[in-house]
PDB file of C-alpha atoms in Angstrom:
ATOM      1  CA  MET A   1     103.272 110.578 107.637  1.00  0.00           C
ATOM      2  CA  LEU A   2     106.943 110.303 107.371  1.00  0.00           C
ATOM      3  CA  ILE A   3     108.163 107.181 105.697  1.00  0.00           C
ATOM      4  CA  ILE A   4     111.975 106.269 105.860  1.00  0.00           C
ATOM      5  CA  CYS A   5     112.682 104.708 102.569  1.00  0.00           C
ATOM      6  CA  THR A   6     116.477 103.615 103.157  1.00  0.00           C
ATOM      7  CA  ARG A   7     118.240 100.976 105.046  1.00  0.00           C
ATOM      8  CA  ASP A   8     120.924 103.536 106.103  1.00  0.00           C
ATOM      9  CA  ASN A   9     120.947 104.023 109.803  1.00  0.00           C
ATOM     10  CA  ARG A  10     122.209 107.452 109.564  1.00  0.00           C
ATOM     11  CA  VAL A  11     118.907 108.391 107.921  1.00  0.00           C
ATOM     12  CA  ARG A  12     116.767 105.820 110.037  1.00  0.00           C
ATOM     13  CA  ASN A  13     118.100 107.363 113.269  1.00  0.00           C
ATOM     14  CA  TYR A  14     116.033 110.547 112.458  1.00  0.00           C
ATOM     15  CA  PRO A  15     116.160 113.865 114.403  1.00  0.00           C
ATOM     16  CA  ASN A  16     113.363 114.570 116.983  1.00  0.00           C
ATOM     17  CA  SER A  17     111.800 116.939 114.448  1.00  0.00           C
ATOM     18  CA  ALA A  18     110.215 113.920 112.610  1.00  0.00           C
ATOM     19  CA  ASN A  19     107.537 113.804 115.260  1.00  0.00           C
ATOM     20  CA  THR A  20     105.966 116.935 113.653  1.00  0.00           C
ATOM     21  CA  TRP A  21     104.885 114.749 110.671  1.00  0.00           C
ATOM     22  CA  GLY A  22     102.515 112.436 112.814  1.00  0.00           C
ATOM     23  CA  THR A  23     103.083 108.790 112.008  1.00  0.00           C
ATOM     24  CA  VAL A  24     106.797 107.945 111.360  1.00  0.00           C
ATOM     25  CA  VAL A  25     107.707 104.552 109.783  1.00  0.00           C
ATOM     26  CA  ALA A  26     110.993 103.186 109.140  1.00  0.00           C
ATOM     27  CA  MET A  27     110.462 100.512 106.649  1.00  0.00           C
ATOM     28  CA  ASN A  28     111.414  96.932 107.282  1.00  0.00           C
ATOM     29  CA  ASN A  29     115.354  96.595 106.833  1.00  0.00           C
ATOM     30  CA  ALA A  30     114.824  92.829 105.936  1.00  0.00           C
ATOM     31  CA  ASN A  31     112.888  93.680 102.831  1.00  0.00           C
ATOM     32  CA  GLY A  32     114.268  93.037  99.324  1.00  0.00           C
ATOM     33  CA  PRO A  33     113.467  95.590  96.630  1.00  0.00           C
ATOM     34  CA  GLN A  34     110.028  93.994  95.673  1.00  0.00           C
ATOM     35  CA  ALA A  35     108.923  93.751  99.239  1.00  0.00           C
ATOM     36  CA  ALA A  36     110.087  97.306  99.994  1.00  0.00           C
ATOM     37  CA  THR A  37     108.004  98.598  97.104  1.00  0.00           C
ATOM     38  CA  GLN A  38     104.878  96.593  98.334  1.00  0.00           C
ATOM     39  CA  GLU A  39     105.410  97.970 101.880  1.00  0.00           C
ATOM     40  CA  LEU A  40     105.812 101.659 100.514  1.00  0.00           C
ATOM     41  CA  GLN A  41     102.383 101.079  98.521  1.00  0.00           C
ATOM     42  CA  THR A  42     100.687  99.872 101.594  1.00  0.00           C
ATOM     43  CA  LEU A  43     101.870 102.787 103.744  1.00  0.00           C
ATOM     44  CA  ILE A  44     100.907 105.306 101.262  1.00  0.00           C
ATOM     45  CA  GLY A  45      97.577 103.669 100.945  1.00  0.00           C
ATOM     46  CA  GLN A  46      97.056 104.200 104.520  1.00  0.00           C
ATOM     47  CA  LEU A  47      97.365 108.181 104.206  1.00  0.00           C
ATOM     48  CA  GLY A  48      94.478 110.390 105.039  1.00  0.00           C
ATOM     49  CA  PRO A  49      93.150 112.521 102.173  1.00  0.00           C
ATOM     50  CA  ASN A  50      95.059 115.546 103.025  1.00  0.00           C
ATOM     51  CA  GLU A  51      97.703 114.262 105.408  1.00  0.00           C
ATOM     52  CA  PRO A  52     101.200 115.461 104.701  1.00  0.00           C
ATOM     53  CA  LEU A  53     103.606 113.031 103.330  1.00  0.00           C
ATOM     54  CA  CYS A  54     107.429 112.852 103.657  1.00  0.00           C
ATOM     55  CA  LEU A  55     109.559 110.389 101.887  1.00  0.00           C
ATOM     56  CA  SER A  56     113.035 110.326 103.455  1.00  0.00           C
ATOM     57  CA  ALA A  57     115.963 108.536 101.678  1.00  0.00           C
ATOM     58  CA  HIS A  58     119.185 108.968  99.825  1.00  0.00           C
ATOM     59  CA  GLY A  59     118.558 110.533  96.466  1.00  0.00           C
ATOM     60  CA  ASN A  60     119.696 112.406  93.384  1.00  0.00           C
ATOM     61  CA  ASP A  61     117.800 114.128  90.701  1.00  0.00           C
ATOM     62  CA  GLU A  62     116.418 110.897  89.319  1.00  0.00           C
ATOM     63  CA  GLU A  63     115.858 108.324  92.067  1.00  0.00           C
ATOM     64  CA  ILE A  64     115.476 107.890  95.837  1.00  0.00           C
ATOM     65  CA  GLY A  65     116.179 104.870  98.077  1.00  0.00           C
ATOM     66  CA  ASP A  66     119.489 103.514  99.284  1.00  0.00           C
ATOM     67  CA  GLU A  67     122.688 105.063  98.550  1.00  0.00           C
ATOM     68  CA  GLN A  68     124.254 103.572  95.401  1.00  0.00           C
ATOM     69  CA  SER A  69     121.108 101.634  94.561  1.00  0.00           C
ATOM     70  CA  GLY A  70     121.548  98.356  92.662  1.00  0.00           C
ATOM     71  CA  GLY A  71     121.601  94.666  93.440  1.00  0.00           C
ATOM     72  CA  ASN A  72     119.438  94.083  96.595  1.00  0.00           C
ATOM     73  CA  ASN A  73     119.189  97.903  97.489  1.00  0.00           C
ATOM     74  CA  TRP A  74     116.108  99.743  97.533  1.00  0.00           C
ATOM     75  CA  GLY A  75     115.875 102.323  94.570  1.00  0.00           C
ATOM     76  CA  TRP A  76     112.834 104.203  92.938  1.00  0.00           C
ATOM     77  CA  SER A  77     112.750 106.285  90.134  1.00  0.00           C
ATOM     78  CA  VAL A  78     110.671 109.393  89.519  1.00  0.00           C
ATOM     79  CA  ASN A  79     108.298 106.986  87.400  1.00  0.00           C
ATOM     80  CA  ASP A  80     108.237 104.355  90.070  1.00  0.00           C
ATOM     81  CA  ILE A  81     107.105 106.891  92.774  1.00  0.00           C
ATOM     82  CA  ALA A  82     104.513 108.529  90.423  1.00  0.00           C
ATOM     83  CA  GLY A  83     103.149 105.123  89.847  1.00  0.00           C
ATOM     84  CA  ILE A  84     103.034 104.256  93.425  1.00  0.00           C
ATOM     85  CA  LEU A  85     101.336 107.476  94.375  1.00  0.00           C
ATOM     86  CA  ARG A  86      98.856 107.026  91.419  1.00  0.00           C
ATOM     87  CA  ASN A  87      97.945 103.463  92.426  1.00  0.00           C
ATOM     88  CA  SER A  88      98.183 103.780  96.303  1.00  0.00           C
ATOM     89  CA  ALA A  89      97.163 107.294  97.440  1.00  0.00           C
ATOM     90  CA  PRO A  90      93.732 107.781  98.502  1.00  0.00           C
ATOM     91  CA  ALA A  91      91.211 109.173  96.034  1.00  0.00           C
ATOM     92  CA  GLY A  92      91.176 112.921  95.824  1.00  0.00           C
ATOM     93  CA  TYR A  93      94.579 113.140  97.833  1.00  0.00           C
ATOM     94  CA  SER A  94      95.674 116.667  98.531  1.00  0.00           C
ATOM     95  CA  GLY A  95      98.294 116.703 101.075  1.00  0.00           C
ATOM     96  CA  PRO A  96     101.786 118.351 100.492  1.00  0.00           C
ATOM     97  CA  ILE A  97     104.487 115.837  99.641  1.00  0.00           C
ATOM     98  CA  LEU A  98     108.339 116.427 100.952  1.00  0.00           C
ATOM     99  CA  ILE A  99     111.106 114.544  99.357  1.00  0.00           C
ATOM    100  CA  HIS A 100     113.671 114.666 102.093  1.00  0.00           C
ATOM    101  CA  ALA A 101     116.663 113.549 100.051  1.00  0.00           C
ATOM    102  CA  CYS A 102     119.694 115.146  98.161  1.00  0.00           C
ATOM    103  CA  MET A 103     119.137 116.533  94.851  1.00  0.00           C
ATOM    104  CA  GLU A 104     121.203 118.743  92.789  1.00  0.00           C
ATOM    105  CA  LYS A 105     119.489 120.828  90.133  1.00  0.00           C
ATOM    106  CA  VAL A 106     116.328 122.871  89.815  1.00  0.00           C
ATOM    107  CA  GLU A 107     115.179 120.133  87.505  1.00  0.00           C
ATOM    108  CA  ASN A 108     115.310 117.654  90.454  1.00  0.00           C
ATOM    109  CA  PHE A 109     113.489 114.738  91.549  1.00  0.00           C
ATOM    110  CA  THR A 110     110.509 116.751  92.996  1.00  0.00           C
ATOM    111  CA  ALA A 111     110.022 118.769  89.840  1.00  0.00           C
ATOM    112  CA  ARG A 112     110.509 115.503  87.582  1.00  0.00           C
ATOM    113  CA  LEU A 113     107.736 113.847  89.977  1.00  0.00           C
ATOM    114  CA  ALA A 114     105.202 116.622  89.534  1.00  0.00           C
ATOM    115  CA  LEU A 115     105.553 116.412  85.753  1.00  0.00           C
ATOM    116  CA  ALA A 116     105.264 112.657  85.727  1.00  0.00           C
ATOM    117  CA  LEU A 117     102.063 112.887  87.984  1.00  0.00           C
ATOM    118  CA  GLU A 118     100.831 115.683  85.509  1.00  0.00           C
ATOM    119  CA  GLY A 119     101.403 113.360  82.690  1.00  0.00           C
ATOM    120  CA  GLN A 120      99.323 110.659  84.234  1.00  0.00           C
ATOM    121  CA  ASN A 121      96.741 113.227  85.227  1.00  0.00           C
ATOM    122  CA  VAL A 122      96.685 112.353  88.970  1.00  0.00           C
ATOM    123  CA  LEU A 123      97.088 114.486  92.152  1.00  0.00           C
ATOM    124  CA  ASN A 124      96.629 117.615  90.320  1.00  0.00           C
ATOM    125  CA  GLY A 125      96.988 120.651  92.599  1.00  0.00           C
ATOM    126  CA  VAL A 126      99.298 118.776  95.125  1.00  0.00           C
ATOM    127  CA  TRP A 127     102.425 120.633  96.096  1.00  0.00           C
ATOM    128  CA  ILE A 128     105.711 118.697  96.065  1.00  0.00           C
ATOM    129  CA  TYR A 129     108.706 119.991  98.015  1.00  0.00           C
ATOM    130  CA  GLY A 130     112.374 119.229  97.958  1.00  0.00           C
ATOM    131  CA  THR A 131     115.788 120.688  97.940  1.00  0.00           C
ATOM    132  CA  ASN A 132     118.275 121.193  95.130  1.00  0.00           C
ATOM    133  CA  ARG A 133     121.378 120.715  97.217  1.00  0.00           C
ATOM    134  CA  ASP A 134     123.216 117.977  99.111  1.00  0.00           C
ATOM    135  CA  MET A 135     121.673 117.334 102.810  1.00  0.00           C
ATOM    136  CA  ASP A 136     123.363 115.856 105.888  1.00  0.00           C
ATOM    137  CA  CYS A 137     121.809 112.960 107.025  1.00  0.00           C
ATOM    138  CA  SER A 138     121.295 114.550 110.575  1.00  0.00           C
ATOM    139  CA  GLU A 139     119.353 117.329 109.067  1.00  0.00           C
ATOM    140  CA  GLY A 140     116.158 117.829 110.636  1.00  0.00           C
ATOM    141  CA  TYR A 141     112.632 117.773 108.975  1.00  0.00           C
ATOM    142  CA  PRO A 142     110.782 121.105 108.358  1.00  0.00           C
ATOM    143  CA  ARG A 143     107.319 121.202 109.857  1.00  0.00           C
ATOM    144  CA  PRO A 144     104.725 120.098 107.280  1.00  0.00           C
ATOM    145  CA  THR A 145     102.647 123.213 108.050  1.00  0.00           C
ATOM    146  CA  LYS A 146     105.706 125.357 107.408  1.00  0.00           C
ATOM    147  CA  LEU A 147     106.922 124.067 103.843  1.00  0.00           C
ATOM    148  CA  ASP A 148     106.060 127.337 102.129  1.00  0.00           C
ATOM    149  CA  ASP A 149     108.060 129.248 104.707  1.00  0.00           C
ATOM    150  CA  ASN A 150     111.217 127.308 104.190  1.00  0.00           C
ATOM    151  CA  ALA A 151     113.525 129.137 101.683  1.00  0.00           C
ATOM    152  CA  ALA A 152     115.744 126.014 101.400  1.00  0.00           C
ATOM    153  CA  LEU A 153     112.911 124.180  99.833  1.00  0.00           C
ATOM    154  CA  GLN A 154     111.752 124.285  96.200  1.00  0.00           C
ATOM    155  CA  SER A 155     108.035 123.561  95.584  1.00  0.00           C
ATOM    156  CA  THR A 156     106.303 122.462  92.271  1.00  0.00           C
ATOM    157  CA  ARG A 157     102.520 122.171  91.988  1.00  0.00           C
ATOM    158  CA  VAL A 158     101.271 119.109  89.954  1.00  0.00           C
ATOM    159  CA  GLY A 159      99.124 120.263  87.023  1.00  0.00           C
ATOM    160  CA  SER A 160     100.130 123.917  86.999  1.00  0.00           C
ATOM    161  CA  GLN A 161     103.923 123.766  85.904  1.00  0.00           C
ATOM    162  CA  SER A 162     104.296 126.289  88.687  1.00  0.00           C
ATOM    163  CA  THR A 163     107.705 126.249  90.581  1.00  0.00           C
ATOM    164  CA  ARG A 164     108.624 128.432  93.492  1.00  0.00           C
ATOM    165  CA  GLY A 165     111.615 128.704  95.920  1.00  0.00           C
ATOM    166  CA  SER A 166     115.249 128.256  95.487  1.00  0.00           C
TER     167      SER A 166
END
């Protein structure tokens, strides 16, 4: 499942490569921050036990959502997303997770998310992928079955403190 977690039409008008993720959902533009969080929880609750998940948004090393979050914009911290996954992902969830957003460092959103989930003792063994660079909004989505083959992605496994990639 690919979930577009921003109101920005540059991201919402995703490239055709999004269809490799199965279900593609652009969250409701009319949602305020609280309703957007509830929608995200509901969508993640619909995941299959090993279905790949991609969250596509603007981002940095500490949050994802709308660009320049604040006010009525959407924005989720690492701890917010960890809590949503903990409370909403199906029991025993084991699919890979891609955070398709800009990040800057090796200690980025994905690495911090893996540590937050490990600290909550949930989703152990799940691989979380992301970049440690800026991305163009028109950049395509890697195939969920080829995440390990993509040299542009960094991956971190929840519960093992293992990181591989660039």
